[in-house]
Amino acid sequence: MKLQHTLALTLPMLSGWAVGADLAVKFEIPQLNVAEYHRPYVAMWLERADQSVAANLSVLYDVKKKDNAGTKWVKDLRTWWRKAGRDVELPLDGVSGATRSAGEQSISFGPARTGIDKLPAGDYKLVIEAARESGGRELVRVPFSLPLKGKQTFSARGKEELGAVSLQITP
């Protein structure tokens, strides 16, 4: 009886984001009218206010190349590579994936994957970096703050290698 009473008093005091939150990221890869089009490599991560990496979310590259040769060009994701990439062994379990074709893409992440449920209150950014062979490189940052008050959506827009980017966080 006493355990039930203690639990009942504790649960309402926990904020929604501390219990867990799901992240849904939508991003657009524009179809570029160029002679030689290659699908971009894309890295996604959460960044703290001091620009350190809070969590690697996704690294999309040519994972099917023989002898893991697709990792050779991951270094073209320069910002991600300098901040986190050179310190990890690819493929990252649950993080590495295949490149995506042009169009709108969606990826969802649970709290266990993002670690967002363990992040302290403060300012953060979702960062998406895209780089294409024989093409350009672009970085888009989507700022958000914790703790959240209910479901929230944040957005930003790229100019060349990325189009619209939106982040939806559901506590």
Short mmCIF file of N, CA and C in Angstrom, two decimals:
data_model
loop_
_atom_site.label_atom_id
_atom_site.label_comp_id
_atom_site.label_asym_id
_atom_site.label_seq_id
_atom_site.Cartn_x
_atom_site.Cartn_y
_atom_site.Cartn_z
N MET A 1 0.83 -1.20 0.00
CA MET A 1 0.00 0.00 0.00
C MET A 1 0.87 1.25 0.00
N LYS A 2 1.89 1.27 0.80
CA LYS A 2 2.75 2.42 0.87
C LYS A 2 3.51 2.63 -0.44
N LEU A 3 3.93 1.55 -1.10
CA LEU A 3 4.61 1.64 -2.39
C LEU A 3 3.71 2.27 -3.44
N GLN A 4 2.45 1.90 -3.49
CA GLN A 4 1.50 2.47 -4.44
C GLN A 4 1.34 3.96 -4.19
N HIS A 5 1.27 4.35 -2.95
CA HIS A 5 1.11 5.76 -2.61
C HIS A 5 2.33 6.57 -3.06
N THR A 6 3.52 6.07 -2.82
CA THR A 6 4.74 6.75 -3.22
C THR A 6 4.83 6.88 -4.73
N LEU A 7 4.51 5.81 -5.45
CA LEU A 7 4.54 5.82 -6.90
C LEU A 7 3.53 6.81 -7.45
N ALA A 8 2.35 6.84 -6.89
CA ALA A 8 1.31 7.75 -7.36
C ALA A 8 1.71 9.21 -7.17
N LEU A 9 2.46 9.51 -6.14
CA LEU A 9 2.90 10.89 -5.91
C LEU A 9 4.07 11.26 -6.81
N THR A 10 4.87 10.30 -7.20
CA THR A 10 6.06 10.57 -8.01
C THR A 10 5.75 10.77 -9.48
N LEU A 11 4.88 9.97 -10.06
CA LEU A 11 4.62 10.01 -11.50
C LEU A 11 4.19 11.38 -12.02
N PRO A 12 3.26 12.10 -11.38
CA PRO A 12 2.86 13.39 -11.93
C PRO A 12 3.99 14.41 -11.95
N MET A 13 5.01 14.24 -11.13
CA MET A 13 6.10 15.21 -11.09
C MET A 13 7.09 15.05 -12.23
N LEU A 14 7.09 13.92 -12.92
CA LEU A 14 8.01 13.70 -14.02
C LEU A 14 7.52 14.47 -15.24
N SER A 15 8.42 15.21 -15.87
CA SER A 15 8.01 15.92 -17.08
C SER A 15 7.98 14.95 -18.25
N GLY A 16 7.19 15.25 -19.28
CA GLY A 16 7.02 14.37 -20.43
C GLY A 16 8.31 14.05 -21.14
N TRP A 17 9.20 15.03 -21.32
CA TRP A 17 10.42 14.76 -22.06
C TRP A 17 11.40 13.92 -21.25
N ALA A 18 11.31 13.96 -19.93
CA ALA A 18 12.21 13.14 -19.12
C ALA A 18 11.82 11.67 -19.17
N VAL A 19 10.54 11.39 -19.33
CA VAL A 19 10.07 10.01 -19.41
C VAL A 19 10.46 9.41 -20.76
N GLY A 20 10.46 10.19 -21.81
CA GLY A 20 10.83 9.71 -23.13
C GLY A 20 10.15 10.55 -24.19
N ALA A 21 10.77 10.64 -25.34
CA ALA A 21 10.19 11.42 -26.43
C ALA A 21 10.58 10.77 -27.74
N ASP A 22 9.67 10.85 -28.68
CA ASP A 22 9.93 10.35 -30.03
C ASP A 22 10.27 11.54 -30.93
N LEU A 23 11.26 11.35 -31.78
CA LEU A 23 11.62 12.37 -32.77
C LEU A 23 11.23 11.86 -34.14
N ALA A 24 10.58 12.71 -34.92
CA ALA A 24 10.27 12.39 -36.31
C ALA A 24 10.91 13.49 -37.16
N VAL A 25 11.78 13.08 -38.07
CA VAL A 25 12.48 14.04 -38.93
C VAL A 25 12.01 13.84 -40.36
N LYS A 26 11.60 14.92 -40.99
CA LYS A 26 11.28 14.91 -42.42
C LYS A 26 12.27 15.85 -43.09
N PHE A 27 12.83 15.37 -44.19
CA PHE A 27 13.76 16.21 -44.93
C PHE A 27 13.60 15.94 -46.42
N GLU A 28 13.85 16.98 -47.18
CA GLU A 28 13.69 16.88 -48.63
C GLU A 28 15.05 16.85 -49.30
N ILE A 29 15.21 15.87 -50.19
CA ILE A 29 16.39 15.80 -51.04
C ILE A 29 15.93 16.25 -52.43
N PRO A 30 16.35 17.43 -52.87
CA PRO A 30 15.88 17.91 -54.16
C PRO A 30 16.48 17.12 -55.33
N GLN A 31 15.70 16.95 -56.39
CA GLN A 31 16.21 16.34 -57.62
C GLN A 31 16.89 17.47 -58.38
N LEU A 32 18.17 17.39 -58.53
CA LEU A 32 18.93 18.44 -59.20
C LEU A 32 19.08 18.10 -60.68
N ASN A 33 18.98 19.09 -61.52
CA ASN A 33 19.11 18.92 -62.95
C ASN A 33 20.59 19.10 -63.32
N VAL A 34 21.35 18.04 -63.14
CA VAL A 34 22.79 18.07 -63.41
C VAL A 34 23.15 16.87 -64.29
N ALA A 35 24.26 16.96 -64.98
CA ALA A 35 24.67 15.90 -65.90
C ALA A 35 24.91 14.58 -65.17
N GLU A 36 25.55 14.63 -64.02
CA GLU A 36 25.90 13.41 -63.27
C GLU A 36 25.35 13.54 -61.86
N TYR A 37 24.19 12.91 -61.61
CA TYR A 37 23.55 13.00 -60.30
C TYR A 37 23.90 11.79 -59.45
N HIS A 38 24.33 12.03 -58.23
CA HIS A 38 24.60 10.97 -57.27
C HIS A 38 23.76 11.25 -56.03
N ARG A 39 23.21 10.19 -55.45
CA ARG A 39 22.48 10.36 -54.19
C ARG A 39 23.43 10.90 -53.12
N PRO A 40 22.95 11.82 -52.30
CA PRO A 40 23.84 12.39 -51.28
C PRO A 40 24.05 11.45 -50.10
N TYR A 41 25.19 11.59 -49.47
CA TYR A 41 25.42 10.99 -48.17
C TYR A 41 24.83 12.00 -47.18
N VAL A 42 24.19 11.51 -46.12
CA VAL A 42 23.52 12.40 -45.16
C VAL A 42 23.86 11.94 -43.75
N ALA A 43 24.20 12.90 -42.90
CA ALA A 43 24.40 12.62 -41.48
C ALA A 43 23.43 13.49 -40.68
N MET A 44 22.87 12.92 -39.61
CA MET A 44 21.95 13.63 -38.72
C MET A 44 22.40 13.41 -37.29
N TRP A 45 22.43 14.48 -36.52
CA TRP A 45 22.79 14.35 -35.12
C TRP A 45 22.14 15.45 -34.31
N LEU A 46 22.12 15.26 -32.98
CA LEU A 46 21.66 16.28 -32.05
C LEU A 46 22.89 16.97 -31.50
N GLU A 47 22.81 18.29 -31.41
CA GLU A 47 23.94 19.10 -30.99
C GLU A 47 23.54 19.93 -29.77
N ARG A 48 24.42 20.01 -28.80
CA ARG A 48 24.21 20.85 -27.62
C ARG A 48 24.47 22.32 -27.97
N ALA A 49 24.19 23.21 -27.05
CA ALA A 49 24.41 24.65 -27.27
C ALA A 49 25.88 24.96 -27.54
N ASP A 50 26.80 24.17 -26.97
CA ASP A 50 28.24 24.40 -27.20
C ASP A 50 28.72 23.73 -28.49
N GLN A 51 27.81 23.21 -29.30
CA GLN A 51 28.04 22.56 -30.59
C GLN A 51 28.70 21.19 -30.48
N SER A 52 28.72 20.60 -29.27
CA SER A 52 29.20 19.23 -29.14
C SER A 52 28.05 18.28 -29.50
N VAL A 53 28.40 17.07 -29.88
CA VAL A 53 27.40 16.09 -30.31
C VAL A 53 26.75 15.44 -29.09
N ALA A 54 25.42 15.54 -29.01
CA ALA A 54 24.66 14.90 -27.94
C ALA A 54 24.28 13.48 -28.34
N ALA A 55 24.01 13.25 -29.65
CA ALA A 55 23.63 11.91 -30.13
C ALA A 55 23.77 11.85 -31.65
N ASN A 56 24.33 10.76 -32.16
CA ASN A 56 24.31 10.47 -33.59
C ASN A 56 22.98 9.81 -33.89
N LEU A 57 22.24 10.36 -34.85
CA LEU A 57 20.93 9.80 -35.19
C LEU A 57 20.99 8.90 -36.41
N SER A 58 21.64 9.38 -37.48
CA SER A 58 21.64 8.63 -38.72
C SER A 58 22.83 9.03 -39.59
N VAL A 59 23.42 8.03 -40.25
CA VAL A 59 24.46 8.28 -41.25
C VAL A 59 24.07 7.44 -42.46
N LEU A 60 23.66 8.11 -43.52
CA LEU A 60 23.19 7.44 -44.73
C LEU A 60 24.27 7.50 -45.79
N TYR A 61 24.77 6.35 -46.19
CA TYR A 61 25.83 6.27 -47.20
C TYR A 61 25.68 4.96 -47.96
N ASP A 62 26.55 4.70 -48.89
CA ASP A 62 26.48 3.49 -49.71
C ASP A 62 26.96 2.30 -48.89
N VAL A 63 26.05 1.72 -48.11
CA VAL A 63 26.40 0.63 -47.21
C VAL A 63 26.59 -0.70 -47.92
N LYS A 64 26.19 -0.80 -49.19
CA LYS A 64 26.26 -2.07 -49.91
C LYS A 64 27.56 -2.25 -50.70
N LYS A 65 28.44 -1.26 -50.69
CA LYS A 65 29.70 -1.42 -51.44
C LYS A 65 30.55 -2.52 -50.82
N LYS A 66 31.19 -3.26 -51.69
CA LYS A 66 32.05 -4.37 -51.27
C LYS A 66 33.17 -3.87 -50.36
N ASP A 67 33.48 -4.66 -49.36
CA ASP A 67 34.56 -4.38 -48.41
C ASP A 67 34.37 -3.04 -47.70
N ASN A 68 33.11 -2.64 -47.48
CA ASN A 68 32.79 -1.41 -46.76
C ASN A 68 33.40 -0.17 -47.42
N ALA A 69 33.53 -0.20 -48.75
CA ALA A 69 34.16 0.89 -49.49
C ALA A 69 33.35 2.19 -49.46
N GLY A 70 32.06 2.11 -49.16
CA GLY A 70 31.24 3.32 -49.08
C GLY A 70 31.68 4.28 -47.99
N THR A 71 32.37 3.75 -46.99
CA THR A 71 32.83 4.61 -45.89
C THR A 71 33.92 5.59 -46.34
N LYS A 72 34.55 5.31 -47.46
CA LYS A 72 35.63 6.18 -47.96
C LYS A 72 35.15 7.62 -48.15
N TRP A 73 33.89 7.79 -48.60
CA TRP A 73 33.38 9.13 -48.91
C TRP A 73 32.61 9.76 -47.77
N VAL A 74 32.44 9.05 -46.66
CA VAL A 74 31.74 9.61 -45.50
C VAL A 74 32.49 10.83 -44.97
N LYS A 75 33.78 10.89 -45.20
CA LYS A 75 34.58 12.04 -44.76
C LYS A 75 34.14 13.33 -45.44
N ASP A 76 33.40 13.22 -46.56
CA ASP A 76 32.88 14.43 -47.22
C ASP A 76 31.78 15.10 -46.41
N LEU A 77 31.23 14.39 -45.44
CA LEU A 77 30.31 15.01 -44.48
C LEU A 77 31.20 15.66 -43.42
N ARG A 78 31.87 16.73 -43.82
CA ARG A 78 32.99 17.29 -43.07
C ARG A 78 32.67 17.69 -41.63
N THR A 79 31.55 18.36 -41.42
CA THR A 79 31.23 18.81 -40.07
C THR A 79 30.97 17.61 -39.17
N TRP A 80 30.13 16.67 -39.63
CA TRP A 80 29.87 15.49 -38.82
C TRP A 80 31.15 14.69 -38.61
N TRP A 81 31.97 14.55 -39.65
CA TRP A 81 33.20 13.78 -39.55
C TRP A 81 34.12 14.35 -38.47
N ARG A 82 34.26 15.66 -38.46
CA ARG A 82 35.16 16.29 -37.48
C ARG A 82 34.62 16.20 -36.05
N LYS A 83 33.30 16.29 -35.92
CA LYS A 83 32.70 16.27 -34.58
C LYS A 83 32.54 14.86 -34.01
N ALA A 84 32.18 13.88 -34.86
CA ALA A 84 31.87 12.55 -34.34
C ALA A 84 32.34 11.40 -35.21
N GLY A 85 32.39 11.59 -36.52
CA GLY A 85 32.63 10.50 -37.45
C GLY A 85 33.97 9.81 -37.34
N ARG A 86 35.01 10.57 -37.12
CA ARG A 86 36.34 9.96 -37.08
C ARG A 86 36.54 9.10 -35.83
N ASP A 87 35.65 9.27 -34.84
CA ASP A 87 35.76 8.51 -33.59
C ASP A 87 34.87 7.28 -33.53
N VAL A 88 34.15 6.98 -34.63
CA VAL A 88 33.26 5.83 -34.63
C VAL A 88 33.70 4.83 -35.69
N GLU A 89 33.29 3.60 -35.50
CA GLU A 89 33.56 2.57 -36.50
C GLU A 89 32.26 2.31 -37.27
N LEU A 90 32.34 2.49 -38.57
CA LEU A 90 31.16 2.30 -39.42
C LEU A 90 31.11 0.87 -39.91
N PRO A 91 29.96 0.30 -40.10
CA PRO A 91 28.64 0.89 -39.87
C PRO A 91 28.29 0.94 -38.39
N LEU A 92 27.60 2.02 -37.99
CA LEU A 92 27.12 2.17 -36.62
C LEU A 92 25.81 1.41 -36.49
N ASP A 93 25.73 0.52 -35.55
CA ASP A 93 24.54 -0.30 -35.37
C ASP A 93 23.33 0.58 -35.09
N GLY A 94 22.31 0.45 -35.91
CA GLY A 94 21.08 1.21 -35.73
C GLY A 94 21.15 2.64 -36.21
N VAL A 95 22.31 3.08 -36.70
CA VAL A 95 22.49 4.45 -37.14
C VAL A 95 22.80 4.51 -38.64
N SER A 96 23.64 3.61 -39.11
CA SER A 96 24.02 3.59 -40.53
C SER A 96 22.88 3.06 -41.38
N GLY A 97 22.74 3.63 -42.57
CA GLY A 97 21.71 3.18 -43.50
C GLY A 97 22.07 3.58 -44.91
N ALA A 98 21.26 3.10 -45.85
CA ALA A 98 21.50 3.37 -47.27
C ALA A 98 21.14 4.81 -47.64
N THR A 99 21.74 5.29 -48.71
CA THR A 99 21.41 6.61 -49.22
C THR A 99 19.94 6.65 -49.61
N ARG A 100 19.38 7.83 -49.72
CA ARG A 100 17.97 8.00 -50.08
C ARG A 100 17.86 8.71 -51.42
N SER A 101 16.81 8.40 -52.14
CA SER A 101 16.58 9.04 -53.44
C SER A 101 15.98 10.43 -53.25
N ALA A 102 15.92 11.18 -54.34
CA ALA A 102 15.33 12.52 -54.30
C ALA A 102 13.87 12.42 -53.86
N GLY A 103 13.42 13.42 -53.14
CA GLY A 103 12.05 13.47 -52.65
C GLY A 103 12.02 13.69 -51.15
N GLU A 104 10.82 13.65 -50.57
CA GLU A 104 10.68 13.83 -49.13
C GLU A 104 10.95 12.52 -48.41
N GLN A 105 11.77 12.59 -47.39
CA GLN A 105 12.16 11.42 -46.62
C GLN A 105 11.71 11.60 -45.18
N SER A 106 11.39 10.51 -44.50
CA SER A 106 10.99 10.54 -43.09
C SER A 106 11.73 9.47 -42.32
N ILE A 107 12.22 9.85 -41.17
CA ILE A 107 12.88 8.89 -40.27
C ILE A 107 12.41 9.20 -38.86
N SER A 108 12.03 8.17 -38.12
CA SER A 108 11.60 8.34 -36.73
C SER A 108 12.59 7.69 -35.79
N PHE A 109 12.75 8.31 -34.63
CA PHE A 109 13.69 7.83 -33.62
C PHE A 109 13.00 7.80 -32.27
N GLY A 110 13.14 6.71 -31.54
CA GLY A 110 12.60 6.61 -30.19
C GLY A 110 13.59 7.15 -29.18
N PRO A 111 13.17 7.29 -27.92
CA PRO A 111 14.04 7.86 -26.89
C PRO A 111 15.29 7.03 -26.63
N ALA A 112 15.21 5.72 -26.76
CA ALA A 112 16.38 4.88 -26.53
C ALA A 112 17.47 5.18 -27.57
N ARG A 113 17.08 5.50 -28.78
CA ARG A 113 18.03 5.77 -29.86
C ARG A 113 18.65 7.16 -29.77
N THR A 114 17.86 8.15 -29.32
CA THR A 114 18.34 9.53 -29.31
C THR A 114 18.98 9.93 -27.99
N GLY A 115 18.57 9.29 -26.92
CA GLY A 115 19.04 9.70 -25.60
C GLY A 115 18.41 11.01 -25.15
N ILE A 116 17.38 11.48 -25.86
CA ILE A 116 16.76 12.76 -25.53
C ILE A 116 16.15 12.74 -24.14
N ASP A 117 15.74 11.57 -23.67
CA ASP A 117 15.16 11.45 -22.34
C ASP A 117 16.19 11.67 -21.23
N LYS A 118 17.47 11.64 -21.59
CA LYS A 118 18.53 11.84 -20.60
C LYS A 118 19.19 13.22 -20.69
N LEU A 119 18.78 14.02 -21.68
CA LEU A 119 19.37 15.34 -21.86
C LEU A 119 18.81 16.33 -20.85
N PRO A 120 19.67 17.16 -20.28
CA PRO A 120 19.17 18.18 -19.35
C PRO A 120 18.44 19.30 -20.10
N ALA A 121 17.68 20.09 -19.38
CA ALA A 121 16.99 21.24 -19.98
C ALA A 121 18.02 22.15 -20.62
N GLY A 122 17.66 22.74 -21.75
CA GLY A 122 18.58 23.64 -22.44
C GLY A 122 18.26 23.74 -23.92
N ASP A 123 19.15 24.42 -24.63
CA ASP A 123 19.00 24.63 -26.06
C ASP A 123 19.79 23.58 -26.84
N TYR A 124 19.15 23.05 -27.89
CA TYR A 124 19.74 22.01 -28.73
C TYR A 124 19.45 22.31 -30.19
N LYS A 125 20.09 21.55 -31.08
CA LYS A 125 19.81 21.65 -32.51
C LYS A 125 19.84 20.26 -33.12
N LEU A 126 18.90 20.03 -34.03
CA LEU A 126 19.00 18.89 -34.93
C LEU A 126 19.86 19.40 -36.08
N VAL A 127 20.89 18.67 -36.43
CA VAL A 127 21.76 19.07 -37.52
C VAL A 127 21.71 18.00 -38.61
N ILE A 128 21.50 18.44 -39.85
CA ILE A 128 21.52 17.54 -41.00
C ILE A 128 22.54 18.07 -41.97
N GLU A 129 23.45 17.20 -42.37
CA GLU A 129 24.48 17.56 -43.35
C GLU A 129 24.37 16.61 -44.54
N ALA A 130 24.41 17.16 -45.74
CA ALA A 130 24.34 16.36 -46.96
C ALA A 130 25.52 16.71 -47.85
N ALA A 131 26.09 15.70 -48.49
CA ALA A 131 27.20 15.90 -49.43
C ALA A 131 27.03 14.92 -50.58
N ARG A 132 27.25 15.41 -51.80
CA ARG A 132 27.12 14.57 -52.99
C ARG A 132 28.43 14.53 -53.76
N GLU A 133 28.73 13.34 -54.30
CA GLU A 133 29.87 13.19 -55.21
C GLU A 133 29.59 14.05 -56.44
N SER A 134 30.57 14.78 -56.89
CA SER A 134 30.43 15.70 -58.02
C SER A 134 29.35 16.74 -57.76
N GLY A 135 29.14 17.07 -56.51
CA GLY A 135 28.11 18.03 -56.14
C GLY A 135 28.55 18.88 -54.98
N GLY A 136 27.58 19.41 -54.28
CA GLY A 136 27.87 20.31 -53.17
C GLY A 136 27.71 19.65 -51.82
N ARG A 137 27.78 20.49 -50.82
CA ARG A 137 27.65 20.08 -49.43
C ARG A 137 26.82 21.14 -48.73
N GLU A 138 25.93 20.72 -47.85
CA GLU A 138 25.08 21.69 -47.14
C GLU A 138 24.78 21.20 -45.75
N LEU A 139 24.64 22.15 -44.84
CA LEU A 139 24.36 21.89 -43.44
C LEU A 139 23.13 22.69 -43.04
N VAL A 140 22.15 22.05 -42.41
CA VAL A 140 20.94 22.74 -41.93
C VAL A 140 20.81 22.44 -40.45
N ARG A 141 20.58 23.50 -39.65
CA ARG A 141 20.39 23.35 -38.21
C ARG A 141 18.95 23.74 -37.86
N VAL A 142 18.31 22.91 -37.04
CA VAL A 142 16.94 23.17 -36.59
C VAL A 142 16.99 23.29 -35.06
N PRO A 143 16.89 24.52 -34.52
CA PRO A 143 16.97 24.70 -33.07
C PRO A 143 15.69 24.29 -32.34
N PHE A 144 15.87 23.78 -31.11
CA PHE A 144 14.75 23.47 -30.22
C PHE A 144 15.26 23.53 -28.79
N SER A 145 14.34 23.60 -27.85
CA SER A 145 14.70 23.68 -26.43
C SER A 145 13.98 22.61 -25.64
N LEU A 146 14.63 22.14 -24.59
CA LEU A 146 14.04 21.21 -23.64
C LEU A 146 13.93 21.92 -22.30
N PRO A 147 12.93 21.69 -21.50
CA PRO A 147 11.89 20.69 -21.67
C PRO A 147 10.80 21.18 -22.62
N LEU A 148 10.05 20.23 -23.14
CA LEU A 148 8.95 20.53 -24.06
C LEU A 148 7.64 20.58 -23.30
N LYS A 149 6.72 21.33 -23.85
CA LYS A 149 5.36 21.36 -23.31
C LYS A 149 4.45 20.81 -24.40
N GLY A 150 4.34 19.50 -24.45
CA GLY A 150 3.51 18.86 -25.46
C GLY A 150 4.24 18.67 -26.78
N LYS A 151 3.51 18.15 -27.74
CA LYS A 151 4.06 17.88 -29.07
C LYS A 151 4.42 19.19 -29.76
N GLN A 152 5.64 19.26 -30.31
CA GLN A 152 6.08 20.48 -30.98
C GLN A 152 6.77 20.15 -32.29
N THR A 153 6.68 21.09 -33.24
CA THR A 153 7.31 20.95 -34.54
C THR A 153 8.21 22.15 -34.79
N PHE A 154 9.40 21.88 -35.29
CA PHE A 154 10.39 22.92 -35.60
C PHE A 154 10.83 22.72 -37.04
N SER A 155 11.23 23.79 -37.72
CA SER A 155 11.61 23.63 -39.13
C SER A 155 12.69 24.61 -39.56
N ALA A 156 13.32 24.26 -40.67
CA ALA A 156 14.34 25.10 -41.31
C ALA A 156 14.36 24.70 -42.78
N ARG A 157 15.15 25.37 -43.57
CA ARG A 157 15.18 25.07 -45.01
C ARG A 157 16.61 25.18 -45.54
N GLY A 158 16.97 24.20 -46.37
CA GLY A 158 18.24 24.25 -47.07
C GLY A 158 18.09 25.04 -48.36
N LYS A 159 19.20 25.21 -49.08
CA LYS A 159 19.16 25.99 -50.30
C LYS A 159 19.51 25.20 -51.55
N GLU A 160 20.37 24.19 -51.42
CA GLU A 160 20.82 23.45 -52.60
C GLU A 160 20.72 21.94 -52.45
N GLU A 161 21.46 21.37 -51.54
CA GLU A 161 21.50 19.92 -51.37
C GLU A 161 20.36 19.39 -50.52
N LEU A 162 19.76 20.26 -49.74
CA LEU A 162 18.62 19.90 -48.88
C LEU A 162 17.51 20.92 -49.10
N GLY A 163 16.28 20.46 -49.00
CA GLY A 163 15.14 21.36 -49.07
C GLY A 163 14.59 21.61 -47.68
N ALA A 164 13.28 21.46 -47.52
CA ALA A 164 12.63 21.67 -46.23
C ALA A 164 13.05 20.57 -45.25
N VAL A 165 13.28 20.98 -44.01
CA VAL A 165 13.63 20.06 -42.92
C VAL A 165 12.69 20.36 -41.76
N SER A 166 12.04 19.33 -41.23
CA SER A 166 11.20 19.55 -40.05
C SER A 166 11.48 18.48 -39.00
N LEU A 167 11.35 18.90 -37.76
CA LEU A 167 11.57 18.03 -36.61
C LEU A 167 10.32 18.09 -35.76
N GLN A 168 9.72 16.94 -35.48
CA GLN A 168 8.57 16.88 -34.61
C GLN A 168 8.96 16.04 -33.40
N ILE A 169 8.77 16.62 -32.21
CA ILE A 169 9.09 15.91 -30.97
C ILE A 169 7.78 15.69 -30.22
N THR A 170 7.54 14.42 -29.89
CA THR A 170 6.32 14.04 -29.18
C THR A 170 6.72 13.43 -27.84
N PRO A 171 6.41 14.13 -26.74
CA PRO A 171 6.73 13.56 -25.42
C PRO A 171 5.86 12.36 -25.10
#
